[in-house]
Coordinates of C-alpha atoms and ligand atoms in Angstrom, one line a residue:
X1 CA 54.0 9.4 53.4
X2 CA 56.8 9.3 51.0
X3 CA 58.0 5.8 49.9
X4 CA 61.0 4.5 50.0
X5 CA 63.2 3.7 47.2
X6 CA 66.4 1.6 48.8
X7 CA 69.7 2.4 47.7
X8 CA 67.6 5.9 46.0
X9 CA 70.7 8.0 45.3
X10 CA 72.7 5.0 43.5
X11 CA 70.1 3.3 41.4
X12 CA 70.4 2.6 37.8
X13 CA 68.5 1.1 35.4
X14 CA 70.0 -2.3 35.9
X15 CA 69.7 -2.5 39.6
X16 CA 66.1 -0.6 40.1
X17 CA 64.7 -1.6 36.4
X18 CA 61.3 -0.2 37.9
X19 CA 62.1 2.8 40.1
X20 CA 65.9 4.0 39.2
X21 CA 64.6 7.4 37.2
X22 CA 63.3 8.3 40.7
X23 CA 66.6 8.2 42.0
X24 CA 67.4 12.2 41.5
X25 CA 63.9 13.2 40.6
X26 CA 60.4 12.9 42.8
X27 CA 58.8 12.0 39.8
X28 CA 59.7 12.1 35.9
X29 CA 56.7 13.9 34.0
X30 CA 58.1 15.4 30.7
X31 CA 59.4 13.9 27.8
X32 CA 62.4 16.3 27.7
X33 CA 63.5 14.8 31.4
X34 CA 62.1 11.0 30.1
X35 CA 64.2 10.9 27.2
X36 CA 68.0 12.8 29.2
X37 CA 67.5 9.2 31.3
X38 CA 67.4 6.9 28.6
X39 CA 63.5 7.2 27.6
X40 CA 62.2 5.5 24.7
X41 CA 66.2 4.0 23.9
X42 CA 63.8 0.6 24.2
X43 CA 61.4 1.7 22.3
X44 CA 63.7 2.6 19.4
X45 CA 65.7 -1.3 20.0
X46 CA 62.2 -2.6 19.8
X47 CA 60.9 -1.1 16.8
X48 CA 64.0 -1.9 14.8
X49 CA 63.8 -5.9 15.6
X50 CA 60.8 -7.9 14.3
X51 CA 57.4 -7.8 17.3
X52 CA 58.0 -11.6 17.4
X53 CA 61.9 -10.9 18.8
X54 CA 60.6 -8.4 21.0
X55 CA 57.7 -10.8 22.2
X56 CA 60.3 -13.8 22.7
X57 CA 62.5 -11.6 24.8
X58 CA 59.8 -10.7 27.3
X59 CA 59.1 -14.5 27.3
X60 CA 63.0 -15.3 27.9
X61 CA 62.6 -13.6 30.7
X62 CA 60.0 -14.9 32.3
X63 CA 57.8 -12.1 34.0
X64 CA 55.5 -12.8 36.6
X65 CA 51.4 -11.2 36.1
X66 CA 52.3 -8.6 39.0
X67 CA 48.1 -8.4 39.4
X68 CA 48.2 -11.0 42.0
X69 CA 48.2 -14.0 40.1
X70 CA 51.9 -14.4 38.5
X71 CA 50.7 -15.7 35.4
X72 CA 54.3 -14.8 32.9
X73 CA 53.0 -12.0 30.7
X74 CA 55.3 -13.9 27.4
X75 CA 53.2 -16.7 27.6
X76 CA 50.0 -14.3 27.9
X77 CA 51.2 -12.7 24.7
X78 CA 52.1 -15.6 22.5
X79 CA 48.5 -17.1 23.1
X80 CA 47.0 -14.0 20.6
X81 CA 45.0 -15.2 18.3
X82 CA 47.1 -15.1 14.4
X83 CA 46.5 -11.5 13.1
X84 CA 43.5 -11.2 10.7
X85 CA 43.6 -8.0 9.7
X86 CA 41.0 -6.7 12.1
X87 CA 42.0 -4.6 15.6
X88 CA 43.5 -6.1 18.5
X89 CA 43.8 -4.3 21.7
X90 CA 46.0 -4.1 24.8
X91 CA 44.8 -3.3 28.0
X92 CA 46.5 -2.0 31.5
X93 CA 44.5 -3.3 34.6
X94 CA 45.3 0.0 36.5
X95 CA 42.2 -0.8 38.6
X96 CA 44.3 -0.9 42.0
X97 CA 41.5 -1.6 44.5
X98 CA 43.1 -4.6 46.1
X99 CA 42.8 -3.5 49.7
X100 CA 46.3 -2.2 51.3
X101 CA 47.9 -2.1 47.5
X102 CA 49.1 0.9 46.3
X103 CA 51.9 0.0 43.9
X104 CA 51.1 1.1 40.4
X105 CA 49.0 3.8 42.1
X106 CA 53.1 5.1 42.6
X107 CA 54.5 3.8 39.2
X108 CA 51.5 5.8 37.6
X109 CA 52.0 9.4 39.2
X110 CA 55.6 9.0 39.0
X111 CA 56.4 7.3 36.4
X112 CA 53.5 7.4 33.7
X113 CA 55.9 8.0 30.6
X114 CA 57.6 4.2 31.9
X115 CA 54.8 3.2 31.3
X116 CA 53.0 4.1 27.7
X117 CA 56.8 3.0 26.9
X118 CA 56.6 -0.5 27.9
X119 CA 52.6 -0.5 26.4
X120 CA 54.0 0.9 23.1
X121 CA 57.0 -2.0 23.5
X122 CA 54.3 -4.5 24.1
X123 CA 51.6 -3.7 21.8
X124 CA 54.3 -3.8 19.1
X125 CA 55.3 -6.9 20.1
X126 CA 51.4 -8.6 19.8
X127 CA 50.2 -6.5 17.2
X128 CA 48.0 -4.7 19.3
X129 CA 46.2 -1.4 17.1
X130 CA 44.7 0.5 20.0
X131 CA 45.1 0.5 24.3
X132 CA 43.8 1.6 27.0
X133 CA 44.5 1.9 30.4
X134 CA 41.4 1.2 32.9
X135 CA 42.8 3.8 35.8
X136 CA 40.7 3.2 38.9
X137 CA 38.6 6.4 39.2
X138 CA 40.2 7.7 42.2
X139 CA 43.4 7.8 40.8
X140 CA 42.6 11.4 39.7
X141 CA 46.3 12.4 39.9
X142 CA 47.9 9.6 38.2
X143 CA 45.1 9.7 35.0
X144 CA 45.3 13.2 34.5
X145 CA 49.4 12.7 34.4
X146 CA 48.7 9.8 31.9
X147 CA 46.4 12.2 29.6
X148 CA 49.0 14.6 29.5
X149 CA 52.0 12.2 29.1
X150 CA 49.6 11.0 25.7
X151 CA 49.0 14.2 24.7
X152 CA 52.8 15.5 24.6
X153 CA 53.4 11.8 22.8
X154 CA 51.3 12.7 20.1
X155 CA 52.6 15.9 19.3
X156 CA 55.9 14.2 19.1
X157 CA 54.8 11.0 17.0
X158 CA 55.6 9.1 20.2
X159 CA 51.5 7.6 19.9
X160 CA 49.2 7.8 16.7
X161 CA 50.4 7.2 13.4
X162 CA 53.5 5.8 12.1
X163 CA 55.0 5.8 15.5
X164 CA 58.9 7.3 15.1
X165 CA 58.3 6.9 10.7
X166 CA 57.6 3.1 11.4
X167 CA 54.9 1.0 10.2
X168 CA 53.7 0.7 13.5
X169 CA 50.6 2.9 14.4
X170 CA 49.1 2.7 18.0
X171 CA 46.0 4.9 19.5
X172 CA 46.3 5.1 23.0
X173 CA 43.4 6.1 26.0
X174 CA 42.7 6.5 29.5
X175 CA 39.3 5.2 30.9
X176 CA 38.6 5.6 34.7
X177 CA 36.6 3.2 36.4
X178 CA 33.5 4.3 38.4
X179 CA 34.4 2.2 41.3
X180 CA 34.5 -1.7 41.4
X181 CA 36.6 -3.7 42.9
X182 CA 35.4 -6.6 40.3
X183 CA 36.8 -4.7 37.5
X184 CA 40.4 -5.9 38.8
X185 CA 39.0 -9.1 37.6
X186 CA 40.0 -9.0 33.8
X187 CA 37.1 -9.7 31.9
X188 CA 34.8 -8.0 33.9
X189 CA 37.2 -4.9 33.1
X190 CA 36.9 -5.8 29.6
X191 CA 32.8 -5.7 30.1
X192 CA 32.8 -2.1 31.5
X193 CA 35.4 -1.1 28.9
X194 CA 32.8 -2.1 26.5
X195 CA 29.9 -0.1 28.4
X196 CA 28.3 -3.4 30.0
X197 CA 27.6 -3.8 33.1
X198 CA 30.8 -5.3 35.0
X199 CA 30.2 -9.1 35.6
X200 CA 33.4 -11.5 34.4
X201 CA 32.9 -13.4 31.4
X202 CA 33.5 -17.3 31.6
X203 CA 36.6 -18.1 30.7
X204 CA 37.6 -20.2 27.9
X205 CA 37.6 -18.0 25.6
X206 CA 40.5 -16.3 27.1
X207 CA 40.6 -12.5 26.4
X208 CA 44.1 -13.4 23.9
X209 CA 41.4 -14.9 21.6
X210 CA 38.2 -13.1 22.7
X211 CA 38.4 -10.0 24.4
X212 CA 37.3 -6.5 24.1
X213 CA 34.8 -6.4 21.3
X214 CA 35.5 -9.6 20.8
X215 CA 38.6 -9.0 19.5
X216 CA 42.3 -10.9 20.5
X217 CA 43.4 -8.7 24.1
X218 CA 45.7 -8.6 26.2
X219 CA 45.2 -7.7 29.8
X220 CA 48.5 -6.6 32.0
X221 CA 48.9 -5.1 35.5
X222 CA 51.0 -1.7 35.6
X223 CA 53.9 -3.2 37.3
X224 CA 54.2 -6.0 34.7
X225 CA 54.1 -3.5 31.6
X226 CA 56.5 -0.9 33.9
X227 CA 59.2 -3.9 33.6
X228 CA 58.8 -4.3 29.8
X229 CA 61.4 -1.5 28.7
X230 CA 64.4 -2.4 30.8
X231 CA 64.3 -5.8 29.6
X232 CA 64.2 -4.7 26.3
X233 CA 67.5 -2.4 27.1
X234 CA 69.4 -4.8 28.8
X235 CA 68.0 -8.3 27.7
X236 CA 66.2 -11.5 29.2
X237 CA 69.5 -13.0 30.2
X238 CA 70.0 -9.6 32.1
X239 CA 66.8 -9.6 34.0
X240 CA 67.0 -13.5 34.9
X241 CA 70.5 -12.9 36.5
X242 CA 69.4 -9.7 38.3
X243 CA 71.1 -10.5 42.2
X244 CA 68.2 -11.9 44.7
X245 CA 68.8 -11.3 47.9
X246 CA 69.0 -14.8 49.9
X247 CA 66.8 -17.8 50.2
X248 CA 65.3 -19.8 47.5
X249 CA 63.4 -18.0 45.1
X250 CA 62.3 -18.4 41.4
X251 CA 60.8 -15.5 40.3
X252 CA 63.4 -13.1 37.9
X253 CA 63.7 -9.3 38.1
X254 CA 62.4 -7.1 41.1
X255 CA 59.4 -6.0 42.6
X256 CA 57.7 -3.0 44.5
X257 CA 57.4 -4.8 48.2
X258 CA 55.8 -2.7 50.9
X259 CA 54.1 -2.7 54.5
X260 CA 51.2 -1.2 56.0
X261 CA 50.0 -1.7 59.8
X262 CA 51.5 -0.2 63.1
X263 CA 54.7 -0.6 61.7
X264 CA 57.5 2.1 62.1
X265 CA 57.8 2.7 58.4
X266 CA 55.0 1.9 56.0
X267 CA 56.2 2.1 52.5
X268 CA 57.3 0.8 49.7
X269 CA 60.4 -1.0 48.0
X270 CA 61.8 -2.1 45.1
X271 CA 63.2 -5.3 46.1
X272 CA 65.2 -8.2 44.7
X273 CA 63.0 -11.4 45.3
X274 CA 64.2 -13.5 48.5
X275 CA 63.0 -11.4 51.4
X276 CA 61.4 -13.2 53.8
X277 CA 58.6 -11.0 55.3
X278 CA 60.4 -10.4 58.6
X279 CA 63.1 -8.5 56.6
X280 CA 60.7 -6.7 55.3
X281 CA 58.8 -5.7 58.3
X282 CA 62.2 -5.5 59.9
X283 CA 64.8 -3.8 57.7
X284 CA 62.2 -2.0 55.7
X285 CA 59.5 -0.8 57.1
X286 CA 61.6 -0.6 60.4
X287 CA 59.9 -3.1 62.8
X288 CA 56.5 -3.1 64.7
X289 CA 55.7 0.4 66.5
X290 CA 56.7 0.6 70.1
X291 CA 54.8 -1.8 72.2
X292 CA 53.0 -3.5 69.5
X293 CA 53.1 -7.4 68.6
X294 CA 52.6 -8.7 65.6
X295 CA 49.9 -11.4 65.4
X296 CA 49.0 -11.8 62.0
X297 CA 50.1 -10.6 57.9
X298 CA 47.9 -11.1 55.3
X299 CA 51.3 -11.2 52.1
X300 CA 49.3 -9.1 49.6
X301 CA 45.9 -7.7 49.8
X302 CA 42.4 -8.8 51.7
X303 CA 42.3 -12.0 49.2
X304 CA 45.0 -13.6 50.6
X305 CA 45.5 -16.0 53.7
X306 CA 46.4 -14.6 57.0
X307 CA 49.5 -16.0 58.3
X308 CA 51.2 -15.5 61.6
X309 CA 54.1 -15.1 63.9
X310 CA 55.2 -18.1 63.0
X311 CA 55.4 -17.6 59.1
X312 CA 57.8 -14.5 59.4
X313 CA 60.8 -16.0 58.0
X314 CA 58.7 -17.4 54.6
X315 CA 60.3 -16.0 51.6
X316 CA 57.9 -14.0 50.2
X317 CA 57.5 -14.9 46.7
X318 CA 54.6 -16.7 44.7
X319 CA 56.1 -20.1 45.2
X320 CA 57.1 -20.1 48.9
X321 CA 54.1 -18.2 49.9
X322 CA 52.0 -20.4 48.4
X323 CA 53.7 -23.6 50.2
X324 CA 53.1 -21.6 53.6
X325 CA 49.7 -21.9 53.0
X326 CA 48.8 -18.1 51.3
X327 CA 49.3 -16.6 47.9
X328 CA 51.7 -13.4 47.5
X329 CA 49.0 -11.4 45.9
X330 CA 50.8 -7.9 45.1
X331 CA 53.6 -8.5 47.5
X332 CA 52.2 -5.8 49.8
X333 CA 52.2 -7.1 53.1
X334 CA 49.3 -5.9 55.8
X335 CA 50.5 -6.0 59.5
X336 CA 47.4 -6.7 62.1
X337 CA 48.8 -6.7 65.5
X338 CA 47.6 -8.2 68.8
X339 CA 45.7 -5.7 70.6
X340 CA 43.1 -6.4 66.9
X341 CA 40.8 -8.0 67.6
X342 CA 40.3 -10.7 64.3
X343 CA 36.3 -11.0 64.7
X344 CA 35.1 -7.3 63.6
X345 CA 38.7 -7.3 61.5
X346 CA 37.5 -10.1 59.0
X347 CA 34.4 -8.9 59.4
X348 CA 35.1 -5.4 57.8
X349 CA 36.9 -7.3 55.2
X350 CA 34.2 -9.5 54.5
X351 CA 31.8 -6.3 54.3
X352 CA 33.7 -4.9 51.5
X353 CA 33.6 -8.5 49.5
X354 CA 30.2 -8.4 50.0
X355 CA 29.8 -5.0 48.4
X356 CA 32.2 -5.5 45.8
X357 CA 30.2 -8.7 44.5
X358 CA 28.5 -8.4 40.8
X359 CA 25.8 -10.4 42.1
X360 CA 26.3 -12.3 38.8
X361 CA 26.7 -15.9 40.6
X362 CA 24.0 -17.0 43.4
X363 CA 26.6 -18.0 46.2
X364 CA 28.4 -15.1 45.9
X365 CA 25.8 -12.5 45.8
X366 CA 23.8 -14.8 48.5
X367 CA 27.2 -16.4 50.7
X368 CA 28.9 -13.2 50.7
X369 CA 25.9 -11.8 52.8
X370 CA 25.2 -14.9 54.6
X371 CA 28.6 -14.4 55.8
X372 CA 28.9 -11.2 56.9
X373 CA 25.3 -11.4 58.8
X374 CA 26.8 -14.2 61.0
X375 CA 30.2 -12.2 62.1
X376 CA 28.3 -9.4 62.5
X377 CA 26.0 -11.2 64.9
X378 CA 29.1 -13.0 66.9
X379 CA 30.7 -9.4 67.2
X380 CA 27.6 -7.9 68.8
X381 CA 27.5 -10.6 71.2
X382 CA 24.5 -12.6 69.2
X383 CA 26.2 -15.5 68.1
X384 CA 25.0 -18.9 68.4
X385 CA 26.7 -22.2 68.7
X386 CA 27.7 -24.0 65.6
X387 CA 28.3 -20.4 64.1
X388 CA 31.2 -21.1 63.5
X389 CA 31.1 -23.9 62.0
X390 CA 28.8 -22.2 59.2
X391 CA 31.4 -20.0 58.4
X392 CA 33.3 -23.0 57.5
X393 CA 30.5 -24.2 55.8
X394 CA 30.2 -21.5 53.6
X395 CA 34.4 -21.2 52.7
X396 CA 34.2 -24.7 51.7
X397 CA 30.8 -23.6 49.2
X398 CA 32.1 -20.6 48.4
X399 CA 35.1 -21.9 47.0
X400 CA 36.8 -22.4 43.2
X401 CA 35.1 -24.4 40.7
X402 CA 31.7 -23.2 42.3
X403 CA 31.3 -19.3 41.8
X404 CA 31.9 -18.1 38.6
X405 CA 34.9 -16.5 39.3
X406 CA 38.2 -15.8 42.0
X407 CA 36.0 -13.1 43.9
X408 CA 34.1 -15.1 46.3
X409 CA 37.2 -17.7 46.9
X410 CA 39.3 -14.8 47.4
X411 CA 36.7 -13.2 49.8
X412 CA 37.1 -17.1 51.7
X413 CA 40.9 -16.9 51.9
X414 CA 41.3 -14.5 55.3
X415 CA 37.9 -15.3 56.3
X416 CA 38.9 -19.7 56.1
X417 CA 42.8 -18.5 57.2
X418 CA 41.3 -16.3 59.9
X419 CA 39.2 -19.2 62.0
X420 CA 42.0 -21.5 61.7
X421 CA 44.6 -19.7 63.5
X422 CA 42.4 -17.4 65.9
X423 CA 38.8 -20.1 66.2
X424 CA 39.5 -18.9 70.1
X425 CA 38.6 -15.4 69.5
X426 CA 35.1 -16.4 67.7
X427 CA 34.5 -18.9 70.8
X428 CA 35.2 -17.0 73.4
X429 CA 32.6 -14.6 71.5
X430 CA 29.9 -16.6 71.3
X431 CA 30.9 -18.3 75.1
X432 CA 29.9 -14.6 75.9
X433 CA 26.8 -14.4 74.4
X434 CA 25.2 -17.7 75.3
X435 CA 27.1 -18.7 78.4
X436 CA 29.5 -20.5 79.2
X437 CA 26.7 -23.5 81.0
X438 CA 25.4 -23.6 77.8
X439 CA 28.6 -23.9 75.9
X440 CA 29.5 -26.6 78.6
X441 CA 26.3 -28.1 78.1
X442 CA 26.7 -28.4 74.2
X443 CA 30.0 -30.5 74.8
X444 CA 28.7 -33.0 77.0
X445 CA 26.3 -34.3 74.7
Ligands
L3W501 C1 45.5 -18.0 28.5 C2 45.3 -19.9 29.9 N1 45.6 -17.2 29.6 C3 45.5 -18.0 32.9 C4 45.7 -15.7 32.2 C5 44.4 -15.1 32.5 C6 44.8 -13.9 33.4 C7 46.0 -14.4 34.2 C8 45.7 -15.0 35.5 O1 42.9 -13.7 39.0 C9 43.7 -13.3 41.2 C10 42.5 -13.0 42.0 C11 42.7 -11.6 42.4 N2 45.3 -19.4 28.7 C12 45.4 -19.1 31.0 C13 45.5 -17.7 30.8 N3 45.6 -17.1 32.0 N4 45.3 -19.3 32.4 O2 46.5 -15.5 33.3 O3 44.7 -15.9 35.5 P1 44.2 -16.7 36.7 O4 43.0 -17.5 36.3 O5 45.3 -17.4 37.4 O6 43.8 -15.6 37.7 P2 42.5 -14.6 37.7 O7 41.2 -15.3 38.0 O8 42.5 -13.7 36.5 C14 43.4 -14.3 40.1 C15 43.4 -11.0 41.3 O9 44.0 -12.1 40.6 N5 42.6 -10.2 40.4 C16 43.4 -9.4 39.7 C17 43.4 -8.1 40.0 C18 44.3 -7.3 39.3 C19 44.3 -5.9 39.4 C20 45.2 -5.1 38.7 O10 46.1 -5.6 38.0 N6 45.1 -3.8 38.9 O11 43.2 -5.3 40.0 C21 41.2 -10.2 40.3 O12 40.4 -11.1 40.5 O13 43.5 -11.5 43.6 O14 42.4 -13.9 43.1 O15 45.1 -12.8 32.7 O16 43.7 -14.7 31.4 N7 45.1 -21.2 30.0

């Protein structure tokens, strides 16, 4: 299905900073189409201010880590470690495996030369010497559009040496993943990049001041770096003012929203912050299907916290999602309506954490198992009494400060969310399987 961009046919770069070149074209591959809509004007602005202005601009105006976590990618920057001579790298987490995400998976086949612009913008900016961008390996279509987008840049002195006759030289490469949801996680994508095996790194040392090779990194979502050259065309005052729509929000600029789930319209957006999620589902992706309820959202992938019904009218944005009792993740909201049942639907979610663990950490290669052995046995009518209760048991060990990193916690979120909104559903499962005389029984004493 075709996203959907909005107000397509009259978007410019100051109202759609991510998406406006796909106002008249499908997608913008060439650097002879890039360049007739403004391509590389940034780039250009950039290069003739120092990297420190360019660097205090993206800080100015403030913009959200678009990965999930919102950390502002100026304040990423300015902790680099003080040149030394030696390289320094940036990297683009294009690992999109969040489940029910598929922003940059658009922004990428679309949009690549966007892009390499706002990596060539940034890596000025830090000082970075070489990048890469770590494409999950499925994206076939968006790396090969990358590879060529390099390859015309260096025959125009776009990438390589002495980028446009400045001092400023910057190598630039595409590495697909084989396939781990972990190497979202940034230093474990900073491990594979390497050749290692994929298992995050503790953190401090930060990647800024030990990453790939050791050496000062930077690691930044596609959507964050896709923002970089607009701001630098129009300013940090520019993207702070950008409208929002209404409702109390405090995030600057825009964002790809989108919907997937029995709804009529599954898509994506580029949005102003301030929707709530029932404008979304609503006005967007035009309302549940015919005879369908909705009965839960998780805001932005499978490592977030279900919400319900009652949540709809929750701005979605990192602050007032997190208040609601969730995190807005990528800001791609997955609709689960009531005729799902939540037992085998956490369950399947839980099977893919399971999977996607290193194995590094013992409660997360063990929990994650333990976990998904115990759904499974209350969805084929096996479970026990106090089941559940071991399920809560293991979100409460499972959780920060005691794996080594956000995987198994984020594994916990719907799993923890899940039990305490629908418990019913995993009772009246295990009612079933030992009977209700015993369930009865078990109460009384
Ligand atoms: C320097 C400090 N830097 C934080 C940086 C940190 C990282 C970013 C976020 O992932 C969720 C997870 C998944 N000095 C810093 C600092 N940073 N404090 O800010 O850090 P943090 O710790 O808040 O989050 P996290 O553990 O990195 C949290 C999701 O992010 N995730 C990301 C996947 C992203 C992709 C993608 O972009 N394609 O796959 C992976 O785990 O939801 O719960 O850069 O270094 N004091």
């Amino acid at each position: 299905r075709i996203p959907i961009y909005g107000d397509r046919a009259t978007a410019t770069s100051e109202t759609k900073p991510l998406t406006w070149r796909l106002a008249h074209h499908d997608a913008v591959l060439d650097l002879a189409t890039y360049e007739s809509l403004r391509g590389f004007e940034a780039l250009k602005i950039a290069l003739n201010q120092s990297p420190d202005d360019t660097l205090n601009t993206i800080k100015e105006a403030v913009v959200k880590g678009r990965g999930g976590a919102g950390f502002p990618a100026g304040i990423k920057w300015s902790l680099m470690a003080p040149p030394d001579g030696g390289p320094r790298y940036l990297v683009c987490n294009a690992d999109e495996m969040e489940p029910g995400t598929f922003k940059d998976r658009l922004l990428m086949e679309r949009l690549p030369l966007q892009l390499i612009e706002g990596m060539l913008i940034s890596a000025y900016a830090i000082g970075a010497t070489a990048g890469y961008i770590f494409i999950r390996g499925e994206y076939i279509l968006a790396a090969e559009r990358l590879t060529a987008a390099i390859e015309e840049l260096k025959a125009n002195n776009l990438v390589g040496d002495n980028i446009l006759g400045s001092d400023f030289s910057f190598d630039l490469h595409v590495h697909t993943g084989a396939g781990r949801y972990i190497c979202g996680e940034e230093t474990a994508l900073i491990n594979c990049l390497e050749g290692r095996r994929a298992n995050p790194r503790t953190k401090p040392p930060f990647p800024q001041v030990a990453g790939a090779w050791g050496r000062p990194t930077v690691v930044n979502n596609v959507e964050t770096l896709h923002n970089v050259s607009a701001i630098i065309l129009h300013g940090s005052k520019w993207y702070q003012d950008l409208p929002k729509a209404k409702g109390v929000v405090e995030t600057p600029g825009t964002k790809l929203f989108g919907c997937s789930g029995l709804v009529n319209d599954p898509g994506l957006w580029e949005l102003p912050f301030g929707y709530t999620a029932r404008e979304i589902i609503e006005d967007f992706a035009g309302g549940m299907q015919e005879g369908r309820t909705l009965k839960a959202w998780l805001p932005g992938g499978a490592s977030t916290d279900f919400l319900t019904a009652e949540h709809l009218d929750t701005v979605v944005d990192f602050d007032t999602i997190q208040k609601a009792g969730s995190r807005m993740g990528t800001g791609l909201l997955m609709v689960v309506d009531e005729e799902q049942d939540m037992v085998p639907l956490v369950r399947n979610l839980e099977i893919f954490f399971q999977r996607e663990s290193c194995g590094w950490c013992t409660p997360c290669r063990d929990g994650l198992p333990w976990g998904v052995k115990i759904l499974t046995a209350i969805n084929d009518g096996e479970g026990q009494i106090g089941d559940v209760e071991k399920l809560e048991g293991l979100t409460r060990d499972l959780w920060i400060g005691k794996t080594f990193c956000a995987h198994a916690p984020g594994a916990m979120e719907p799993l923890m969310s899940a039990i305490k909104y629908f418990r019913p559903e995993f009772d009246q499962k295990i009612a079933q399987a030992v009977g209700e005389d015993v369930i009865e029984a078990a109460a009384n004493q």
